[in-house]
Amino acid sequence: MKKHTATILVGATFALSACASQPVSQSVIDRNAEFACVAGTVGGAIVGGLAGATIGAGTGQIAAIGGGIGVGGVVGNLLTCRYR
């Protein structure tokens, strides 16, 4: 029984040590933040454009798509970009 408990404890220790995060340089953090900012802005513009496409018809729909792209891009940017 003691062997079984020791085996479980050693296995759990190795499993937990595998979950430890490695130190990350500031340049990697900045690059990831920049990617998130761009992805949020573009994603917001896409969602806004799709939402605008469901409104109106003809010239009104084109204006709604343009407005949706603009507003969606701004909202996506504000939600994902951290300005210092």
Tab-separated table of N, CA and C in Angstrom:
chain	number	residue	atom	x	y	z
A	1	MET	N	0.814	-1.186	0.000
A	1	MET	CA	0.000	0.000	0.000
A	1	MET	C	0.860	1.253	0.000
A	2	LYS	N	1.970	1.248	0.738
A	2	LYS	CA	2.839	2.410	0.796
A	2	LYS	C	3.502	2.658	-0.553
A	3	LYS	N	3.831	1.593	-1.284
A	3	LYS	CA	4.424	1.748	-2.616
A	3	LYS	C	3.443	2.428	-3.559
A	4	HIS	N	2.204	2.040	-3.456
A	4	HIS	CA	1.174	2.602	-4.317
A	4	HIS	C	0.999	4.100	-4.039
A	5	THR	N	0.988	4.485	-2.776
A	5	THR	CA	0.847	5.892	-2.391
A	5	THR	C	2.052	6.696	-2.847
A	6	ALA	N	3.234	6.142	-2.682
A	6	ALA	CA	4.455	6.837	-3.107
A	6	ALA	C	4.466	7.020	-4.621
A	7	THR	N	4.018	6.021	-5.355
A	7	THR	CA	3.954	6.121	-6.810
A	7	THR	C	2.992	7.219	-7.243
A	8	ILE	N	1.861	7.300	-6.582
A	8	ILE	CA	0.887	8.343	-6.904
A	8	ILE	C	1.456	9.720	-6.591
A	9	LEU	N	2.128	9.867	-5.463
A	9	LEU	CA	2.708	11.159	-5.098
A	9	LEU	C	3.800	11.591	-6.076
A	10	VAL	N	4.647	10.668	-6.485
A	10	VAL	CA	5.700	10.993	-7.446
A	10	VAL	C	5.080	11.363	-8.795
A	11	GLY	N	4.084	10.614	-9.211
A	11	GLY	CA	3.408	10.918	-10.473
A	11	GLY	C	2.727	12.270	-10.437
A	12	ALA	N	2.076	12.584	-9.327
A	12	ALA	CA	1.415	13.885	-9.191
A	12	ALA	C	2.430	15.020	-9.190
A	13	THR	N	3.576	14.800	-8.571
A	13	THR	CA	4.631	15.822	-8.557
A	13	THR	C	5.123	16.095	-9.965
A	14	PHE	N	5.362	15.061	-10.741
A	14	PHE	CA	5.814	15.250	-12.124
A	14	PHE	C	4.724	15.919	-12.966
A	15	ALA	N	3.483	15.541	-12.739
A	15	ALA	CA	2.397	16.141	-13.506
A	15	ALA	C	2.271	17.625	-13.197
A	16	LEU	N	2.399	17.999	-11.947
A	16	LEU	CA	2.296	19.410	-11.577
A	16	LEU	C	3.506	20.206	-12.049
A	17	SER	N	4.676	19.599	-12.028
A	17	SER	CA	5.864	20.334	-12.492
A	17	SER	C	5.807	20.563	-13.997
A	18	ALA	N	5.108	19.711	-14.715
A	18	ALA	CA	4.960	19.915	-16.156
A	18	ALA	C	4.050	21.103	-16.455
A	19	CYS	N	3.194	21.473	-15.519
A	19	CYS	CA	2.284	22.599	-15.712
A	19	CYS	C	2.924	23.946	-15.374
A	20	ALA	N	4.102	23.951	-14.800
A	20	ALA	CA	4.748	25.203	-14.425
A	20	ALA	C	5.066	26.006	-15.675
A	21	SER	N	4.760	27.290	-15.620
A	21	SER	CA	5.002	28.133	-16.791
A	21	SER	C	6.465	28.567	-16.830
A	22	GLN	N	6.961	28.701	-18.019
A	22	GLN	CA	8.327	29.144	-18.218
A	22	GLN	C	8.353	30.662	-18.248
A	23	PRO	N	9.459	31.272	-17.843
A	23	PRO	CA	9.541	32.731	-17.917
A	23	PRO	C	9.473	33.197	-19.371
A	24	VAL	N	8.738	34.281	-19.593
A	24	VAL	CA	8.536	34.802	-20.939
A	24	VAL	C	9.115	36.203	-21.000
A	25	SER	N	9.844	36.496	-22.064
A	25	SER	CA	10.462	37.812	-22.189
A	25	SER	C	9.410	38.876	-22.509
A	26	GLN	N	9.738	40.119	-22.205
A	26	GLN	CA	8.812	41.221	-22.434
A	26	GLN	C	8.513	41.399	-23.916
A	27	SER	N	9.471	41.107	-24.790
A	27	SER	CA	9.232	41.259	-26.229
A	27	SER	C	8.172	40.276	-26.724
A	28	VAL	N	8.157	39.073	-26.165
A	28	VAL	CA	7.144	38.087	-26.541
A	28	VAL	C	5.771	38.547	-26.052
A	29	ILE	N	5.715	39.083	-24.859
A	29	ILE	CA	4.450	39.580	-24.316
A	29	ILE	C	3.936	40.729	-25.172
A	30	ASP	N	4.825	41.652	-25.561
A	30	ASP	CA	4.416	42.783	-26.392
A	30	ASP	C	3.931	42.332	-27.764
A	31	ARG	N	4.627	41.356	-28.351
A	31	ARG	CA	4.232	40.858	-29.672
A	31	ARG	C	2.867	40.190	-29.607
A	32	ASN	N	2.606	39.415	-28.549
A	32	ASN	CA	1.310	38.771	-28.392
A	32	ASN	C	0.203	39.798	-28.183
A	33	ALA	N	0.500	40.850	-27.423
A	33	ALA	CA	-0.489	41.898	-27.188
A	33	ALA	C	-0.800	42.638	-28.487
A	34	GLU	N	0.226	42.871	-29.303
A	34	GLU	CA	0.012	43.555	-30.584
A	34	GLU	C	-0.846	42.699	-31.513
A	35	PHE	N	-0.591	41.394	-31.540
A	35	PHE	CA	-1.400	40.497	-32.370
A	35	PHE	C	-2.845	40.499	-31.905
A	36	ALA	N	-3.064	40.469	-30.585
A	36	ALA	CA	-4.428	40.485	-30.052
A	36	ALA	C	-5.139	41.777	-30.425
A	37	CYS	N	-4.407	42.878	-30.424
A	37	CYS	CA	-4.992	44.171	-30.776
A	37	CYS	C	-5.439	44.173	-32.238
A	38	VAL	N	-4.584	43.712	-33.124
A	38	VAL	CA	-4.923	43.675	-34.550
A	38	VAL	C	-6.080	42.704	-34.798
A	39	ALA	N	-6.024	41.541	-34.170
A	39	ALA	CA	-7.077	40.547	-34.354
A	39	ALA	C	-8.418	41.061	-33.831
A	40	GLY	N	-8.421	41.759	-32.716
A	40	GLY	CA	-9.654	42.313	-32.178
A	40	GLY	C	-10.242	43.391	-33.073
A	41	THR	N	-9.357	44.238	-33.624
A	41	THR	CA	-9.831	45.299	-34.514
A	41	THR	C	-10.426	44.723	-35.794
A	42	VAL	N	-9.723	43.792	-36.399
A	42	VAL	CA	-10.202	43.180	-37.648
A	42	VAL	C	-11.456	42.347	-37.381
A	43	GLY	N	-11.442	41.578	-36.295
A	43	GLY	CA	-12.620	40.774	-35.961
A	43	GLY	C	-13.843	41.635	-35.693
A	44	GLY	N	-13.644	42.727	-34.992
A	44	GLY	CA	-14.753	43.645	-34.739
A	44	GLY	C	-15.291	44.252	-36.019
A	45	ALA	N	-14.399	44.605	-36.938
A	45	ALA	CA	-14.828	45.163	-38.216
A	45	ALA	C	-15.625	44.140	-39.026
A	46	ILE	N	-15.196	42.897	-38.995
A	46	ILE	CA	-15.911	41.845	-39.725
A	46	ILE	C	-17.308	41.637	-39.134
A	47	VAL	N	-17.378	41.527	-37.810
A	47	VAL	CA	-18.678	41.324	-37.169
A	47	VAL	C	-19.583	42.531	-37.406
A	48	GLY	N	-19.016	43.731	-37.306
A	48	GLY	CA	-19.806	44.931	-37.554
A	48	GLY	C	-20.319	44.996	-38.983
A	49	GLY	N	-19.479	44.623	-39.937
A	49	GLY	CA	-19.897	44.602	-41.335
A	49	GLY	C	-20.992	43.592	-41.586
A	50	LEU	N	-20.882	42.430	-40.968
A	50	LEU	CA	-21.929	41.414	-41.117
A	50	LEU	C	-23.236	41.870	-40.477
A	51	ALA	N	-23.128	42.529	-39.337
A	51	ALA	CA	-24.339	43.051	-38.698
A	51	ALA	C	-24.963	44.144	-39.553
A	52	GLY	N	-24.140	45.009	-40.141
A	52	GLY	CA	-24.654	46.067	-41.007
A	52	GLY	C	-25.298	45.524	-42.269
A	53	ALA	N	-24.833	44.376	-42.732
A	53	ALA	CA	-25.377	43.785	-43.956
A	53	ALA	C	-26.808	43.294	-43.774
A	54	THR	N	-27.233	43.115	-42.545
A	54	THR	CA	-28.589	42.641	-42.300
A	54	THR	C	-29.602	43.788	-42.258
A	55	ILE	N	-29.099	45.026	-42.353
A	55	ILE	CA	-29.967	46.197	-42.225
A	55	ILE	C	-30.204	46.824	-43.598
A	56	GLY	N	-31.426	47.156	-43.914
A	56	GLY	CA	-31.767	47.936	-45.095
A	56	GLY	C	-31.548	47.220	-46.416
A	57	ALA	N	-31.625	48.029	-47.475
A	57	ALA	CA	-31.424	47.525	-48.834
A	57	ALA	C	-30.858	48.660	-49.680
A	58	GLY	N	-30.153	48.303	-50.744
A	58	GLY	CA	-29.621	49.301	-51.671
A	58	GLY	C	-28.548	50.167	-51.046
A	59	THR	N	-28.660	51.483	-51.266
A	59	THR	CA	-27.662	52.428	-50.773
A	59	THR	C	-27.643	52.474	-49.251
A	60	GLY	N	-28.799	52.336	-48.634
A	60	GLY	CA	-28.874	52.312	-47.168
A	60	GLY	C	-28.108	51.149	-46.576
A	61	GLN	N	-28.161	50.018	-47.257
A	61	GLN	CA	-27.437	48.849	-46.771
A	61	GLN	C	-25.932	49.066	-46.888
A	62	ILE	N	-25.489	49.704	-47.965
A	62	ILE	CA	-24.061	49.982	-48.123
A	62	ILE	C	-23.584	50.902	-47.009
A	63	ALA	N	-24.376	51.917	-46.686
A	63	ALA	CA	-24.027	52.823	-45.588
A	63	ALA	C	-24.015	52.075	-44.256
A	64	ALA	N	-24.967	51.163	-44.057
A	64	ALA	CA	-25.020	50.385	-42.819
A	64	ALA	C	-23.805	49.468	-42.696
A	65	ILE	N	-23.385	48.881	-43.803
A	65	ILE	CA	-22.191	48.020	-43.789
A	65	ILE	C	-20.964	48.851	-43.436
A	66	GLY	N	-20.826	50.016	-44.080
A	66	GLY	CA	-19.685	50.890	-43.789
A	66	GLY	C	-19.669	51.344	-42.342
A	67	GLY	N	-20.835	51.739	-41.843
A	67	GLY	CA	-20.923	52.142	-40.440
A	67	GLY	C	-20.629	50.998	-39.494
A	68	GLY	N	-21.124	49.809	-39.837
A	68	GLY	CA	-20.866	48.630	-39.006
A	68	GLY	C	-19.397	48.269	-38.963
A	69	ILE	N	-18.726	48.399	-40.100
A	69	ILE	CA	-17.293	48.120	-40.148
A	69	ILE	C	-16.539	49.112	-39.267
A	70	GLY	N	-16.893	50.384	-39.385
A	70	GLY	CA	-16.208	51.398	-38.584
A	70	GLY	C	-16.440	51.230	-37.099
A	71	VAL	N	-17.695	51.092	-36.711
A	71	VAL	CA	-18.026	50.957	-35.293
A	71	VAL	C	-17.481	49.641	-34.735
A	72	GLY	N	-17.607	48.567	-35.501
A	72	GLY	CA	-17.084	47.277	-35.043
A	72	GLY	C	-15.581	47.288	-34.861
A	73	GLY	N	-14.880	47.951	-35.782
A	73	GLY	CA	-13.427	48.054	-35.655
A	73	GLY	C	-13.016	48.834	-34.421
A	74	VAL	N	-13.709	49.927	-34.160
A	74	VAL	CA	-13.394	50.740	-32.974
A	74	VAL	C	-13.694	49.964	-31.698
A	75	VAL	N	-14.838	49.310	-31.645
A	75	VAL	CA	-15.198	48.547	-30.450
A	75	VAL	C	-14.229	47.384	-30.241
A	76	GLY	N	-13.891	46.670	-31.300
A	76	GLY	CA	-12.925	45.577	-31.187
A	76	GLY	C	-11.577	46.068	-30.713
A	77	ASN	N	-11.157	47.227	-31.208
A	77	ASN	CA	-9.889	47.823	-30.796
A	77	ASN	C	-9.919	48.190	-29.319
A	78	LEU	N	-11.000	48.812	-28.879
A	78	LEU	CA	-11.096	49.230	-27.479
A	78	LEU	C	-11.131	48.029	-26.525
A	79	LEU	N	-11.737	46.930	-26.972
A	79	LEU	CA	-11.843	45.759	-26.115
A	79	LEU	C	-10.542	44.960	-26.006
A	80	THR	N	-9.720	45.003	-27.053
A	80	THR	CA	-8.542	44.126	-27.053
A	80	THR	C	-7.218	44.844	-26.890
A	81	CYS	N	-7.150	46.132	-27.164
A	81	CYS	CA	-5.879	46.846	-27.074
A	81	CYS	C	-5.733	47.486	-25.708
A	82	ARG	N	-4.560	47.279	-25.117
A	82	ARG	CA	-4.261	47.900	-23.830
A	82	ARG	C	-3.264	49.009	-24.052
A	83	TYR	N	-3.742	50.218	-23.954
A	83	TYR	CA	-2.852	51.362	-24.140
A	83	TYR	C	-2.235	51.724	-22.804
A	84	ARG	N	-0.938	52.001	-22.841
A	84	ARG	CA	-0.228	52.294	-21.585
A	84	ARG	C	-0.042	53.752	-21.396
